[in-house]
């Protein structure tokens, strides 16, 4: 395996952790605790091992069924396993017939796994372990998910059957309680910030403007990820200095936008200053085709800052002004979002009439969209907001008309897309 490529070296670390898990005779479930960057490396590891380039004799079966109903999840996984396995290995497992599932879903799933191991080995294919890679697309009950994994791990007697899951280091959902648990928790600890700096250093040219900017920008992003905003601001200024000297205004905007995003939750007033500087810089380049798009992004950031600070009237004004800019840029999706967000913010500010008008304007944008764009937009949220406003006495008589319009635009089941309206962008 590669040793000089920093990213591949991180994959190598995962292989070492994997071998340690496999060599543990009592462990059945590997819980890899990762941050967002490390999750991508785990995905790479699983992708490699699921392909012909895999370096182990383990069969990885990736299952993504959402964990919604704990009582039936194992049986649902049984079905997903059967379908996925039969299509794996180029169809080599298509003739495998698992035992009929029993009422005990976990027992049925474990039995199917052992059956698959036997089938593969009987067919002459090399196999050390069958690995269920459980990456549910959603987890409705985190405590129940942890309990389910412990029950699953305890039910697996065959050491050839293993389970792999990932867990968020910042918001873990599994906390093994008993010392005899078969869940092995491993902090990936890949130092992805260091890897990015190593990649930048290996690219060379750090004494030249492109390399100097790249390295400072990388340091800034690392500091933001580590929530070290003081360092991020200092190295961001270094990157800005290089970009300004070279006339790279787009890169200066990127630095300011990054600093604004980094400060958004902790200091909205500081963030809005960074976004505002970025917007002014982009606006000073009207001849550049990217200018307006960058202005829109910066103004959306400013709107989010105002919302975070509770300045709802200010946020509404920013979103309304940005909607006009998006329309001039022929960006219907962003225009709809801006008018919808303006409506929500006006309502939070107690300006019901302005909220109503902005909401109607959002629906009108949906009318102008083609069908495909409309159905994948946030128009349903705009409609849901407008119906909420119809609860007010002054607007109740408009309810039937709004519902009729939304049905014409999105169909009779349009409200299933509704739910709570997203605000921050």
Coordinates of C-alpha atoms in Angstrom, one line a residue:
X1 CA 0.0 0.0 0.0
X2 CA 1.1 3.6 -0.6
X3 CA 3.2 5.3 2.0
X4 CA 4.1 8.7 0.5
X5 CA 0.6 9.9 -0.4
X6 CA -0.9 11.5 2.8
X7 CA -4.5 10.5 1.9
X8 CA -3.6 6.9 1.1
X9 CA -1.5 6.8 4.3
X10 CA -4.8 7.6 6.2
X11 CA -6.5 4.7 4.4
X12 CA -3.6 2.5 5.6
X13 CA -4.3 3.5 9.2
X14 CA -7.9 2.3 8.7
X15 CA -6.5 -1.0 7.5
X16 CA -4.4 -1.4 10.6
X17 CA -7.5 -0.6 12.8
X18 CA -9.5 -3.1 10.8
X19 CA -7.0 -5.9 11.3
X20 CA -6.9 -5.2 15.0
X21 CA -10.7 -5.6 15.1
X22 CA -10.7 -8.8 13.0
X23 CA -8.0 -10.3 15.3
X24 CA -10.2 -9.7 18.4
X25 CA -11.9 -13.0 18.9
X26 CA -14.7 -11.5 21.0
X27 CA -15.6 -8.5 18.9
X28 CA -18.4 -8.7 16.4
X29 CA -19.3 -5.0 15.8
X30 CA -16.8 -2.4 14.8
X31 CA -18.0 1.1 15.7
X32 CA -15.7 3.6 13.9
X33 CA -15.9 7.0 15.6
X34 CA -15.2 9.6 13.0
X35 CA -15.6 13.3 12.1
X36 CA -17.0 14.4 8.8
X37 CA -13.6 14.3 7.0
X38 CA -12.7 10.9 8.4
X39 CA -16.1 9.5 7.3
X40 CA -15.1 10.1 3.7
X41 CA -11.9 8.1 4.2
X42 CA -14.0 5.2 5.7
X43 CA -16.2 5.4 2.6
X44 CA -13.1 5.1 0.5
X45 CA -12.0 2.1 2.5
X46 CA -15.4 0.4 2.1
X47 CA -15.5 1.2 -1.6
X48 CA -12.0 -0.3 -2.2
X49 CA -12.9 -3.5 -0.2
X50 CA -16.2 -3.8 -2.1
X51 CA -14.4 -3.8 -5.4
X52 CA -11.9 -6.1 -7.1
X53 CA -9.1 -4.0 -5.7
X54 CA -9.9 -5.1 -2.2
X55 CA -6.9 -6.1 -0.1
X56 CA -8.6 -8.4 2.4
X57 CA -10.4 -11.7 1.9
X58 CA -13.5 -10.2 3.5
X59 CA -16.8 -9.7 1.7
X60 CA -18.2 -6.3 2.5
X61 CA -22.0 -5.9 2.0
X62 CA -23.1 -2.3 2.3
X63 CA -26.6 -1.8 3.6
X64 CA -28.3 1.7 3.9
X65 CA -31.8 0.9 5.0
X66 CA -33.0 3.7 7.4
X67 CA -33.4 2.8 11.1
X68 CA -37.0 3.8 11.6
X69 CA -38.8 0.8 13.1
X70 CA -36.5 -1.0 15.6
X71 CA -38.8 -4.0 16.0
X72 CA -38.8 -4.8 12.2
X73 CA -35.4 -3.4 11.2
X74 CA -33.6 -6.8 11.3
X75 CA -36.2 -8.4 9.0
X76 CA -36.0 -5.4 6.7
X77 CA -32.2 -5.8 6.7
X78 CA -32.7 -9.5 5.9
X79 CA -34.5 -8.5 2.7
X80 CA -31.9 -5.9 1.8
X81 CA -29.0 -8.3 2.4
X82 CA -30.6 -11.0 0.1
X83 CA -31.1 -8.5 -2.7
X84 CA -27.7 -6.9 -2.4
X85 CA -25.7 -10.1 -2.0
X86 CA -27.3 -11.8 -5.0
X87 CA -26.2 -8.8 -7.1
X88 CA -22.6 -8.8 -5.6
X89 CA -19.5 -10.4 -6.9
X90 CA -20.6 -10.0 -10.5
X91 CA -23.6 -12.2 -9.9
X92 CA -21.6 -15.1 -8.5
X93 CA -23.9 -15.3 -5.5
X94 CA -27.1 -15.1 -7.5
X95 CA -28.0 -18.8 -6.7
X96 CA -27.6 -18.4 -2.9
X97 CA -30.8 -19.3 -1.1
X98 CA -31.0 -18.1 2.5
X99 CA -33.0 -19.9 5.2
X100 CA -36.5 -18.7 5.5
X101 CA -36.7 -15.9 8.0
X102 CA -38.2 -16.6 11.4
X103 CA -40.2 -14.2 13.5
X104 CA -37.0 -13.3 15.4
X105 CA -35.6 -10.8 13.0
X106 CA -32.1 -10.7 14.4
X107 CA -31.9 -14.5 14.6
X108 CA -33.0 -14.6 11.0
X109 CA -30.5 -12.1 9.9
X110 CA -27.6 -13.8 11.7
X111 CA -28.7 -17.2 10.2
X112 CA -28.7 -15.6 6.7
X113 CA -25.2 -14.3 7.2
X114 CA -23.8 -17.7 8.3
X115 CA -25.6 -19.3 5.3
X116 CA -24.0 -16.8 3.0
X117 CA -20.5 -17.5 4.4
X118 CA -21.0 -21.2 3.9
X119 CA -22.3 -20.7 0.4
X120 CA -19.3 -18.6 -0.6
X121 CA -16.8 -21.0 0.9
X122 CA -18.5 -24.1 -0.6
X123 CA -18.3 -22.4 -4.0
X124 CA -14.5 -22.2 -3.6
X125 CA -14.2 -18.5 -3.2
X126 CA -11.7 -17.2 -0.7
X127 CA -13.5 -15.7 2.3
X128 CA -12.4 -14.8 5.8
X129 CA -15.3 -12.7 7.0
X130 CA -18.7 -11.5 5.8
X131 CA -19.0 -7.9 6.9
X132 CA -22.4 -6.1 7.1
X133 CA -21.5 -2.4 6.6
X134 CA -24.5 -0.7 8.2
X135 CA -24.8 2.9 7.1
X136 CA -28.5 3.7 7.6
X137 CA -29.6 6.7 5.6
X138 CA -31.5 7.9 8.7
X139 CA -31.6 7.0 12.4
X140 CA -34.9 8.0 14.1
X141 CA -34.1 6.8 17.6
X142 CA -30.4 7.0 18.5
X143 CA -30.7 5.2 21.8
X144 CA -32.7 2.4 20.2
X145 CA -30.0 2.1 17.5
X146 CA -27.3 1.6 20.1
X147 CA -29.4 -1.1 21.8
X148 CA -30.1 -2.8 18.5
X149 CA -26.4 -3.0 17.7
X150 CA -25.6 -4.5 21.1
X151 CA -28.3 -7.1 20.6
X152 CA -27.1 -7.9 17.2
X153 CA -23.5 -8.2 18.3
X154 CA -24.5 -10.5 21.2
X155 CA -26.4 -12.8 18.8
X156 CA -23.5 -13.4 16.4
X157 CA -21.7 -16.5 17.5
X158 CA -19.8 -17.1 14.3
X159 CA -16.6 -15.1 14.2
X160 CA -16.7 -15.1 10.4
X161 CA -19.6 -12.7 10.6
X162 CA -18.9 -9.1 11.5
X163 CA -20.7 -5.8 11.5
X164 CA -19.3 -2.3 10.8
X165 CA -20.9 1.0 11.6
X166 CA -19.8 4.6 11.9
X167 CA -20.5 7.1 14.7
X168 CA -20.2 10.9 14.8
X169 CA -17.4 11.9 17.2
X170 CA -19.3 15.2 18.0
X171 CA -22.8 13.6 18.5
X172 CA -22.3 9.9 19.2
X173 CA -25.4 7.7 19.3
X174 CA -23.8 4.5 20.7
X175 CA -22.4 4.2 24.2
X176 CA -21.5 0.6 25.1
X177 CA -22.7 0.1 28.6
X178 CA -21.5 -3.4 29.6
X179 CA -17.8 -4.5 29.7
X180 CA -18.8 -7.7 28.0
X181 CA -20.3 -6.0 24.9
X182 CA -19.2 -7.3 21.6
X183 CA -19.0 -3.8 20.2
X184 CA -15.4 -2.6 19.7
X185 CA -15.3 1.2 19.6
X186 CA -12.3 2.7 17.7
X187 CA -11.6 6.4 17.3
X188 CA -10.3 6.7 13.7
X189 CA -8.1 9.7 14.7
X190 CA -6.7 10.2 11.2
X191 CA -5.5 13.8 11.6
X192 CA -7.1 14.9 8.3
X193 CA -6.0 18.5 8.9
X194 CA -2.4 17.3 9.0
X195 CA -3.1 15.3 5.8
X196 CA -4.3 18.4 4.0
X197 CA -1.2 20.3 5.0
X198 CA 1.0 17.5 3.9
X199 CA -0.7 17.4 0.5
X200 CA -0.2 21.2 0.1
X201 CA 3.5 20.9 1.2
X202 CA 4.1 18.1 -1.2
X203 CA 2.6 20.1 -4.1
X204 CA 5.5 22.5 -3.6
X205 CA 5.9 26.1 -4.6
X206 CA 5.3 27.5 -1.1
X207 CA 7.7 30.3 -1.9
X208 CA 5.6 31.3 -4.9
X209 CA 2.1 33.1 -4.7
X210 CA 0.0 30.1 -5.8
X211 CA 1.6 27.8 -3.3
X212 CA 1.7 30.4 -0.5
X213 CA -2.0 31.1 -1.0
X214 CA -2.9 27.4 -1.1
X215 CA -1.0 26.7 2.1
X216 CA -2.4 29.7 4.0
X217 CA -6.0 28.9 2.8
X218 CA -5.6 25.3 3.9
X219 CA -4.4 26.4 7.3
X220 CA -7.4 28.7 7.6
X221 CA -9.9 25.9 6.7
X222 CA -8.2 23.6 9.2
X223 CA -8.5 26.2 12.0
X224 CA -12.1 26.8 11.2
X225 CA -12.8 23.1 11.4
X226 CA -11.0 23.1 14.8
X227 CA -13.1 26.1 15.9
X228 CA -9.9 28.1 16.4
X229 CA -11.3 31.2 14.9
X230 CA -8.5 33.5 16.1
X231 CA -5.9 31.4 14.2
X232 CA -8.3 31.2 11.2
X233 CA -8.5 35.0 11.1
X234 CA -4.7 35.4 11.2
X235 CA -3.9 32.9 8.5
X236 CA -6.9 34.1 6.5
X237 CA -5.3 37.6 6.5
X238 CA -2.1 36.0 5.2
X239 CA -4.0 34.4 2.3
X240 CA -5.8 37.6 1.6
X241 CA -2.5 39.5 1.4
X242 CA -1.2 37.1 -1.3
X243 CA -4.5 37.1 -3.2
X244 CA -4.7 40.9 -3.2
X245 CA -1.1 41.3 -4.4
X246 CA -1.9 39.1 -7.4
X247 CA -5.3 40.6 -8.1
X248 CA -7.0 37.3 -7.4
X249 CA -10.3 38.9 -6.2
X250 CA -12.3 35.7 -6.4
X251 CA -9.9 34.0 -4.0
X252 CA -10.1 37.0 -1.7
X253 CA -13.9 36.5 -1.7
X254 CA -13.4 32.8 -0.9
X255 CA -11.3 33.7 2.1
X256 CA -13.8 36.2 3.5
X257 CA -16.7 33.9 2.8
X258 CA -14.9 31.1 4.6
X259 CA -14.3 33.3 7.7
X260 CA -17.9 34.5 7.6
X261 CA -19.1 30.9 7.6
X262 CA -16.7 30.0 10.4
X263 CA -18.0 32.8 12.7
X264 CA -21.7 32.3 11.8
X265 CA -22.9 30.5 14.9
X266 CA -20.5 31.9 17.5
X267 CA -20.4 35.6 16.4
X268 CA -23.1 36.6 13.9
X269 CA -22.0 40.2 14.0
X270 CA -18.4 39.3 13.1
X271 CA -19.6 36.9 10.4
X272 CA -21.8 39.6 8.8
X273 CA -18.8 41.9 8.5
X274 CA -16.8 39.2 6.7
X275 CA -19.8 38.4 4.4
X276 CA -20.3 42.1 3.8
X277 CA -16.7 42.7 2.8
X278 CA -16.9 39.7 0.5
X279 CA -20.1 41.0 -1.1
X280 CA -18.6 44.5 -1.6
X281 CA -15.5 43.0 -3.3
X282 CA -17.6 40.8 -5.6
X283 CA -19.8 43.8 -6.4
X284 CA -16.8 45.9 -7.5
X285 CA -16.3 43.5 -10.4
X286 CA -19.5 44.0 -12.5
X287 CA -17.7 43.0 -15.7
X288 CA -16.9 39.5 -14.4
X289 CA -19.6 36.9 -15.1
X290 CA -19.1 35.3 -11.6
X291 CA -19.6 38.6 -9.8
X292 CA -23.4 38.5 -9.4
X293 CA -23.4 34.8 -8.3
X294 CA -20.8 35.5 -5.6
X295 CA -22.8 38.5 -4.5
X296 CA -25.8 36.3 -4.0
X297 CA -23.9 33.8 -2.0
X298 CA -22.5 36.5 0.3
X299 CA -25.9 38.1 0.8
X300 CA -27.4 34.8 1.7
X301 CA -24.7 34.5 4.3
X302 CA -25.5 38.0 5.6
X303 CA -29.2 37.0 5.8
X304 CA -28.3 33.9 7.9
X305 CA -26.2 36.1 10.2
X306 CA -29.1 38.5 10.8
X307 CA -31.4 35.6 11.5
X308 CA -29.0 34.0 13.9
X309 CA -28.8 37.3 15.7
X310 CA -32.5 37.6 16.0
X311 CA -32.6 40.6 13.7
X312 CA -35.6 39.2 11.7
X313 CA -36.6 42.5 10.0
X314 CA -33.0 43.0 8.8
X315 CA -32.8 39.4 7.6
X316 CA -36.1 39.8 5.7
X317 CA -34.8 42.9 3.9
X318 CA -31.6 41.1 3.0
X319 CA -33.4 38.1 1.6
X320 CA -35.8 40.4 -0.4
X321 CA -33.0 42.4 -1.9
X322 CA -31.2 39.2 -2.8
X323 CA -34.3 37.8 -4.5
X324 CA -34.1 40.7 -7.0
X325 CA -30.5 40.0 -7.6
X326 CA -31.2 36.3 -8.2
X327 CA -34.0 37.1 -10.7
X328 CA -31.6 39.3 -12.6
X329 CA -29.2 36.4 -12.6
X330 CA -32.0 34.1 -14.0
X331 CA -31.7 31.9 -10.9
X332 CA -35.2 30.9 -10.2
X333 CA -34.3 28.4 -7.4
X334 CA -32.4 31.0 -5.4
X335 CA -35.1 33.6 -6.1
X336 CA -37.8 31.3 -4.7
X337 CA -35.7 30.5 -1.6
X338 CA -35.0 34.2 -1.0
X339 CA -38.6 35.2 -1.2
X340 CA -39.7 32.3 1.0
X341 CA -37.0 33.1 3.6
X342 CA -38.0 36.8 3.4
X343 CA -41.6 35.8 4.1
X344 CA -40.6 33.7 7.1
X345 CA -38.4 36.5 8.5
X346 CA -41.1 39.2 8.0
X347 CA -43.5 36.9 9.9
X348 CA -41.0 36.5 12.8
X349 CA -40.6 40.3 12.8
X350 CA -44.4 40.7 13.2
X351 CA -44.8 42.2 9.7
X352 CA -47.6 40.0 8.6
X353 CA -48.6 42.0 5.4
X354 CA -45.0 41.9 4.2
X355 CA -44.7 38.2 5.0
X356 CA -47.9 37.5 3.0
X357 CA -46.7 39.5 0.0
X358 CA -43.3 37.9 0.0
X359 CA -44.9 34.4 0.3
X360 CA -47.1 35.1 -2.7
X361 CA -44.1 36.3 -4.7
X362 CA -42.3 33.0 -3.8
X363 CA -45.3 31.0 -5.2
X364 CA -45.3 33.1 -8.3
X365 CA -41.7 32.1 -8.9
X366 CA -42.8 28.5 -8.8
X367 CA -45.4 29.3 -11.4
X368 CA -42.7 30.5 -13.8
X369 CA -40.6 27.3 -13.3
X370 CA -40.7 24.3 -15.5
X371 CA -42.1 21.2 -14.0
X372 CA -38.9 19.4 -13.2
X373 CA -37.3 22.5 -11.5
X374 CA -40.5 23.2 -9.6
X375 CA -40.8 19.6 -8.2
X376 CA -37.2 19.6 -6.9
X377 CA -37.4 23.1 -5.5
X378 CA -38.6 24.3 -2.1
X379 CA -41.9 25.5 -3.4
X380 CA -43.8 23.1 -1.1
X381 CA -42.2 24.8 1.9
X382 CA -43.4 28.2 0.5
X383 CA -46.9 26.9 0.2
X384 CA -46.9 25.4 3.7
X385 CA -45.7 28.8 5.1
X386 CA -48.5 30.6 3.2
X387 CA -51.1 28.2 4.6
X388 CA -49.8 29.0 8.1
X389 CA -50.4 32.6 7.4
X390 CA -53.9 31.7 6.4
X391 CA -54.6 30.9 10.0
X392 CA -54.6 34.6 10.7
X393 CA -58.1 36.1 10.5
X394 CA -57.2 38.6 7.8
X395 CA -56.0 35.9 5.4
X396 CA -58.2 32.9 6.2
X397 CA -60.4 33.4 3.2
X398 CA -57.4 32.8 0.9
X399 CA -56.8 29.3 2.2
X400 CA -58.8 27.4 -0.5
X401 CA -57.2 29.4 -3.3
X402 CA -53.6 28.7 -2.0
X403 CA -54.4 25.0 -1.6
X404 CA -55.8 24.9 -5.1
X405 CA -52.8 26.7 -6.6
X406 CA -50.3 24.4 -4.9
X407 CA -52.2 21.3 -6.1
X408 CA -52.1 22.6 -9.6
X409 CA -48.3 23.2 -9.3
X410 CA -47.2 20.1 -7.4
X411 CA -50.1 17.7 -7.4
X412 CA -52.7 16.6 -4.8
X413 CA -50.1 15.2 -2.4
X414 CA -47.9 18.3 -2.4
X415 CA -48.1 18.8 1.4
X416 CA -46.1 15.6 2.0
X417 CA -43.1 17.6 1.0
X418 CA -43.9 20.3 3.5
X419 CA -42.9 19.7 7.1
X420 CA -41.0 22.3 9.0
X421 CA -39.6 25.0 6.8
X422 CA -35.8 25.3 6.5
X423 CA -34.5 28.8 7.3
X424 CA -30.8 29.1 7.4
X425 CA -29.0 28.8 4.0

